[in-house]
Amino acid sequence: MSKCYVESVVAVAAAEVGYLEKKSNKDLNSKTANAGTKNYTKYGKWFGMNPAYWCAMFISWIFYKAYGTETGKKILGTYSASCETIRQKFIKNKRYYTKNPKVGDVVFFSGTRHSGANHIAIIYKTKDNKIYTIEGNTSGASGVVDNGGGVARKSYVINNSKILGYGRPLYDVKTTVSYYKKYTGKSTKIDEVFKAVGAPYGNVTKRVPVAKKNGYYSYKGTEKQNLALIDLAKKGKLKK
């Protein structure tokens, strides 16, 4: 596995520890403000499913944040709000194991809501007979908590009966990133900038694919999003 890729995903996950879900669609980017039990989170907002159980969206968001929209999806296998969907993707890709977990692996847990995986986490350390995880929609209580309301560090013995298995992301994936030409003008209008660099322009819908490639998964064409994309174009870092 690529050490730098593994370190990136663990670092992103660790920075989220302490995040609390919200009681409404407000203060989503704050770790602790507007805390509640209604399953509103910034991870759900990014995915486009808010409110909802969010442990799988949290894992998906980690890979998106660490590697970008397309590369993150390739490394994880798929983005999904369903733990079982992600697990089945690992199984299909023959990257699913029931023993010898490693740092960077995704661990799947059984639960009570439905068959298959009900909960998911990322492993940041293994030692002796235990795995140490960072997971969303859980709590600091012992055992598997699959609707606990926050991001927390936890640990389990590897023979815990709730552990279904481990998915090993494709950390060694090789990707080639290409960029639109650098924008050298002075316009702050998104369509003028996109037209100048050769990117699709004309309305929000046409710009969505480019926005997603550059990390704006829930692109709405807001002023803040557009200025961020323009800034990337000025740096010659607007991904195709």
Short mmCIF file of C-alpha atoms in Angstrom, two decimals:
data_model
loop_
_atom_site.label_atom_id
_atom_site.label_comp_id
_atom_site.label_asym_id
_atom_site.label_seq_id
_atom_site.Cartn_x
_atom_site.Cartn_y
_atom_site.Cartn_z
CA MET A 1 0.00 0.00 0.00
CA SER A 2 1.08 3.58 -0.60
CA LYS A 3 2.12 4.95 2.78
CA CYS A 4 1.34 8.55 1.85
CA TYR A 5 -2.20 7.66 0.77
CA VAL A 6 -2.86 5.75 4.00
CA GLU A 7 -1.48 8.61 6.10
CA SER A 8 -3.69 11.07 4.22
CA VAL A 9 -6.91 9.24 4.95
CA VAL A 10 -6.02 8.72 8.62
CA ALA A 11 -5.12 12.40 8.99
CA VAL A 12 -8.42 13.56 7.49
CA ALA A 13 -10.37 11.17 9.71
CA ALA A 14 -8.48 12.22 12.85
CA ALA A 15 -9.23 15.89 12.23
CA GLU A 16 -12.96 15.12 12.43
CA VAL A 17 -12.91 13.49 15.87
CA GLY A 18 -15.30 15.37 18.14
CA TYR A 19 -17.74 16.36 15.40
CA LEU A 20 -21.37 16.15 16.59
CA GLU A 21 -24.42 15.69 14.39
CA LYS A 22 -26.95 18.51 14.37
CA LYS A 23 -30.58 18.90 15.39
CA SER A 24 -31.32 20.89 12.21
CA ASN A 25 -29.76 21.89 8.92
CA LYS A 26 -27.72 24.63 10.62
CA ASP A 27 -24.08 25.09 11.69
CA LEU A 28 -23.14 21.94 9.78
CA ASN A 29 -19.47 22.90 9.55
CA SER A 30 -19.10 23.52 13.26
CA LYS A 31 -17.86 20.60 15.33
CA THR A 32 -20.13 21.23 18.30
CA ALA A 33 -22.69 23.97 17.55
CA ASN A 34 -26.38 23.06 17.17
CA ALA A 35 -25.72 19.52 18.41
CA GLY A 36 -28.70 17.20 18.40
CA THR A 37 -29.94 13.76 17.42
CA LYS A 38 -31.52 14.36 14.02
CA ASN A 39 -28.67 13.08 11.82
CA TYR A 40 -27.94 16.38 10.07
CA THR A 41 -24.22 16.58 9.17
CA LYS A 42 -21.84 18.22 6.74
CA TYR A 43 -21.10 14.75 5.38
CA GLY A 44 -24.75 14.26 4.48
CA LYS A 45 -24.88 17.71 2.91
CA TRP A 46 -21.86 16.86 0.75
CA PHE A 47 -23.38 13.55 -0.29
CA GLY A 48 -26.80 15.05 -0.94
CA MET A 49 -28.72 13.04 1.68
CA ASN A 50 -29.51 15.04 4.81
CA PRO A 51 -30.68 14.00 7.37
CA ALA A 52 -29.76 10.31 7.24
CA TYR A 53 -27.65 7.70 9.01
CA TRP A 54 -24.20 8.92 8.16
CA CYS A 55 -21.37 6.53 9.08
CA ALA A 56 -20.93 5.42 5.44
CA MET A 57 -21.19 8.98 4.13
CA PHE A 58 -18.52 9.95 6.65
CA ILE A 59 -16.13 7.31 5.30
CA SER A 60 -16.94 8.34 1.71
CA TRP A 61 -16.30 12.00 2.61
CA ILE A 62 -12.90 11.12 4.13
CA PHE A 63 -11.68 9.63 0.85
CA TYR A 64 -13.13 12.52 -1.16
CA LYS A 65 -11.46 15.04 1.14
CA ALA A 66 -8.12 13.23 1.13
CA TYR A 67 -7.82 12.54 -2.60
CA GLY A 68 -10.44 14.50 -4.53
CA THR A 69 -13.71 13.34 -6.02
CA GLU A 70 -12.57 10.92 -8.69
CA THR A 71 -9.37 9.56 -7.15
CA GLY A 72 -11.05 9.11 -3.77
CA LYS A 73 -13.84 7.12 -5.37
CA LYS A 74 -11.35 4.89 -7.19
CA ILE A 75 -9.38 4.22 -4.03
CA LEU A 76 -12.41 3.46 -1.85
CA GLY A 77 -14.28 1.65 -4.61
CA THR A 78 -17.49 3.65 -4.42
CA TYR A 79 -19.16 6.48 -2.52
CA SER A 80 -22.33 5.41 -0.78
CA ALA A 81 -24.64 6.12 2.16
CA SER A 82 -24.93 2.35 2.62
CA CYS A 83 -22.30 0.38 4.55
CA GLU A 84 -23.41 -2.82 2.84
CA THR A 85 -23.07 -1.29 -0.63
CA ILE A 86 -19.47 -0.35 0.12
CA ARG A 87 -18.82 -3.80 1.57
CA GLN A 88 -20.23 -5.55 -1.50
CA LYS A 89 -18.01 -3.40 -3.73
CA PHE A 90 -14.94 -4.61 -1.83
CA ILE A 91 -16.16 -8.20 -2.15
CA LYS A 92 -16.73 -7.78 -5.90
CA ASN A 93 -13.26 -6.27 -6.32
CA LYS A 94 -11.70 -9.15 -4.31
CA ARG A 95 -10.36 -6.73 -1.72
CA TYR A 96 -12.35 -8.05 1.24
CA TYR A 97 -10.74 -9.97 4.11
CA THR A 98 -11.83 -11.55 7.37
CA LYS A 99 -8.42 -11.53 9.10
CA ASN A 100 -5.09 -9.69 9.31
CA PRO A 101 -6.45 -6.10 9.33
CA LYS A 102 -4.07 -3.27 8.45
CA VAL A 103 -3.95 0.46 9.03
CA GLY A 104 -6.09 2.15 6.41
CA ASP A 105 -8.51 -0.76 6.07
CA VAL A 106 -12.25 -0.15 6.30
CA VAL A 107 -13.92 -2.37 8.91
CA PHE A 108 -17.56 -3.46 8.66
CA PHE A 109 -19.84 -4.32 11.58
CA SER A 110 -23.13 -6.18 11.81
CA GLY A 111 -26.07 -4.56 13.57
CA THR A 112 -29.80 -4.77 14.17
CA ARG A 113 -31.36 -2.60 11.45
CA HIS A 114 -30.83 -4.96 8.50
CA SER A 115 -28.70 -7.86 7.30
CA GLY A 116 -25.11 -7.30 6.23
CA ALA A 117 -23.10 -4.31 7.37
CA ASN A 118 -24.85 -1.76 9.60
CA HIS A 119 -21.78 0.23 10.59
CA ILE A 120 -18.37 1.14 9.18
CA ALA A 121 -15.07 2.62 10.39
CA ILE A 122 -11.49 3.30 9.30
CA ILE A 123 -8.57 1.62 11.09
CA TYR A 124 -5.82 3.99 12.22
CA LYS A 125 -3.79 1.56 14.36
CA THR A 126 -3.42 -2.14 15.05
CA LYS A 127 -1.67 -3.52 18.10
CA ASP A 128 -1.53 -6.96 19.64
CA ASN A 129 -5.03 -8.37 19.25
CA LYS A 130 -6.88 -5.08 18.77
CA ILE A 131 -7.85 -2.61 16.07
CA TYR A 132 -8.21 1.11 16.72
CA THR A 133 -10.75 2.99 14.65
CA ILE A 134 -12.17 6.38 13.78
CA GLU A 135 -15.85 6.26 12.92
CA GLY A 136 -18.86 8.49 12.40
CA ASN A 137 -22.36 8.31 13.86
CA THR A 138 -21.07 6.58 16.97
CA SER A 139 -20.14 7.43 20.55
CA GLY A 140 -17.32 6.77 22.97
CA ALA A 141 -19.28 4.00 24.68
CA SER A 142 -17.78 0.52 24.52
CA GLY A 143 -18.92 -1.83 21.80
CA VAL A 144 -20.42 -1.12 18.40
CA VAL A 145 -22.66 1.97 18.48
CA ASP A 146 -24.21 2.50 15.05
CA ASN A 147 -26.27 5.63 15.72
CA GLY A 148 -24.37 7.52 18.39
CA GLY A 149 -24.30 11.02 16.98
CA GLY A 150 -20.61 11.87 16.72
CA VAL A 151 -17.16 11.10 15.33
CA ALA A 152 -15.04 9.19 17.82
CA ARG A 153 -11.99 6.98 18.27
CA LYS A 154 -12.77 3.43 19.37
CA SER A 155 -11.09 0.05 19.76
CA TYR A 156 -12.10 -3.59 19.42
CA VAL A 157 -10.52 -6.99 19.81
CA ILE A 158 -10.19 -8.52 16.36
CA ASN A 159 -12.38 -11.48 17.27
CA ASN A 160 -15.30 -9.20 18.19
CA SER A 161 -18.44 -11.01 17.03
CA LYS A 162 -19.79 -7.84 15.41
CA ILE A 163 -16.88 -7.55 12.96
CA LEU A 164 -17.90 -8.90 9.56
CA GLY A 165 -14.63 -8.21 7.76
CA TYR A 166 -12.27 -5.66 6.29
CA GLY A 167 -12.11 -3.83 2.98
CA ARG A 168 -8.69 -2.82 1.71
CA PRO A 169 -8.86 0.38 -0.37
CA LEU A 170 -6.84 0.53 -3.55
CA TYR A 171 -4.19 2.81 -2.11
CA ASP A 172 -1.77 1.95 -4.90
CA VAL A 173 -4.09 3.17 -7.63
CA LYS A 174 -2.29 5.19 -10.30
CA THR A 175 -4.08 8.20 -11.66
CA THR A 176 -3.21 10.89 -14.16
CA VAL A 177 -4.59 14.34 -13.42
CA SER A 178 -5.04 16.82 -16.27
CA TYR A 179 -5.86 20.50 -15.91
CA TYR A 180 -7.48 23.23 -17.98
CA LYS A 181 -5.12 25.91 -19.18
CA LYS A 182 -4.26 28.65 -16.70
CA TYR A 183 -6.54 31.68 -16.65
CA THR A 184 -4.61 34.94 -16.99
CA GLY A 185 -7.49 37.41 -17.27
CA LYS A 186 -9.14 39.60 -14.64
CA SER A 187 -12.77 38.50 -14.83
CA THR A 188 -14.60 37.25 -11.76
CA LYS A 189 -17.50 35.88 -13.80
CA ILE A 190 -17.50 32.10 -13.82
CA ASP A 191 -18.74 31.66 -17.40
CA GLU A 192 -16.18 34.07 -18.80
CA VAL A 193 -13.40 32.27 -16.97
CA PHE A 194 -14.60 28.78 -17.95
CA LYS A 195 -14.96 29.84 -21.59
CA ALA A 196 -11.44 31.27 -21.59
CA VAL A 197 -9.85 28.08 -20.26
CA GLY A 198 -11.95 25.73 -22.39
CA ALA A 199 -14.25 24.39 -19.67
CA PRO A 200 -18.02 23.83 -20.14
CA TYR A 201 -20.03 26.99 -19.45
CA GLY A 202 -23.48 28.46 -19.92
CA ASN A 203 -25.41 27.43 -16.82
CA VAL A 204 -25.00 25.62 -13.52
CA THR A 205 -25.87 22.20 -14.96
CA LYS A 206 -23.10 22.41 -17.55
CA ARG A 207 -20.55 23.39 -14.90
CA VAL A 208 -21.49 20.59 -12.45
CA PRO A 209 -19.12 17.91 -13.89
CA VAL A 210 -16.12 20.23 -13.61
CA ALA A 211 -17.15 21.36 -10.14
CA LYS A 212 -17.37 17.74 -8.96
CA LYS A 213 -13.94 16.95 -10.40
CA ASN A 214 -12.61 19.78 -8.26
CA GLY A 215 -14.24 18.70 -5.02
CA TYR A 216 -17.58 20.53 -5.15
CA TYR A 217 -19.78 17.45 -5.01
CA SER A 218 -22.91 19.46 -4.16
CA TYR A 219 -22.25 22.31 -6.58
CA LYS A 220 -25.06 24.88 -6.72
CA GLY A 221 -23.27 27.72 -8.48
CA THR A 222 -23.00 29.89 -5.38
CA GLU A 223 -20.73 32.92 -5.39
CA LYS A 224 -18.38 31.26 -2.90
CA GLN A 225 -18.13 28.07 -4.99
CA ASN A 226 -17.61 30.01 -8.21
CA LEU A 227 -14.87 32.19 -6.76
CA ALA A 228 -13.09 29.07 -5.49
CA LEU A 229 -13.23 27.51 -8.97
CA ILE A 230 -11.98 30.75 -10.53
CA ASP A 231 -9.09 30.76 -8.06
CA LEU A 232 -8.15 27.24 -9.17
CA ALA A 233 -8.28 28.35 -12.81
CA LYS A 234 -5.98 31.28 -12.06
CA LYS A 235 -3.49 28.85 -10.49
CA GLY A 236 -3.74 26.46 -13.43
CA LYS A 237 -5.15 23.84 -11.05
CA LEU A 238 -8.69 23.47 -12.40
CA LYS A 239 -9.03 19.72 -13.02
CA LYS A 240 -10.64 18.39 -16.19
#
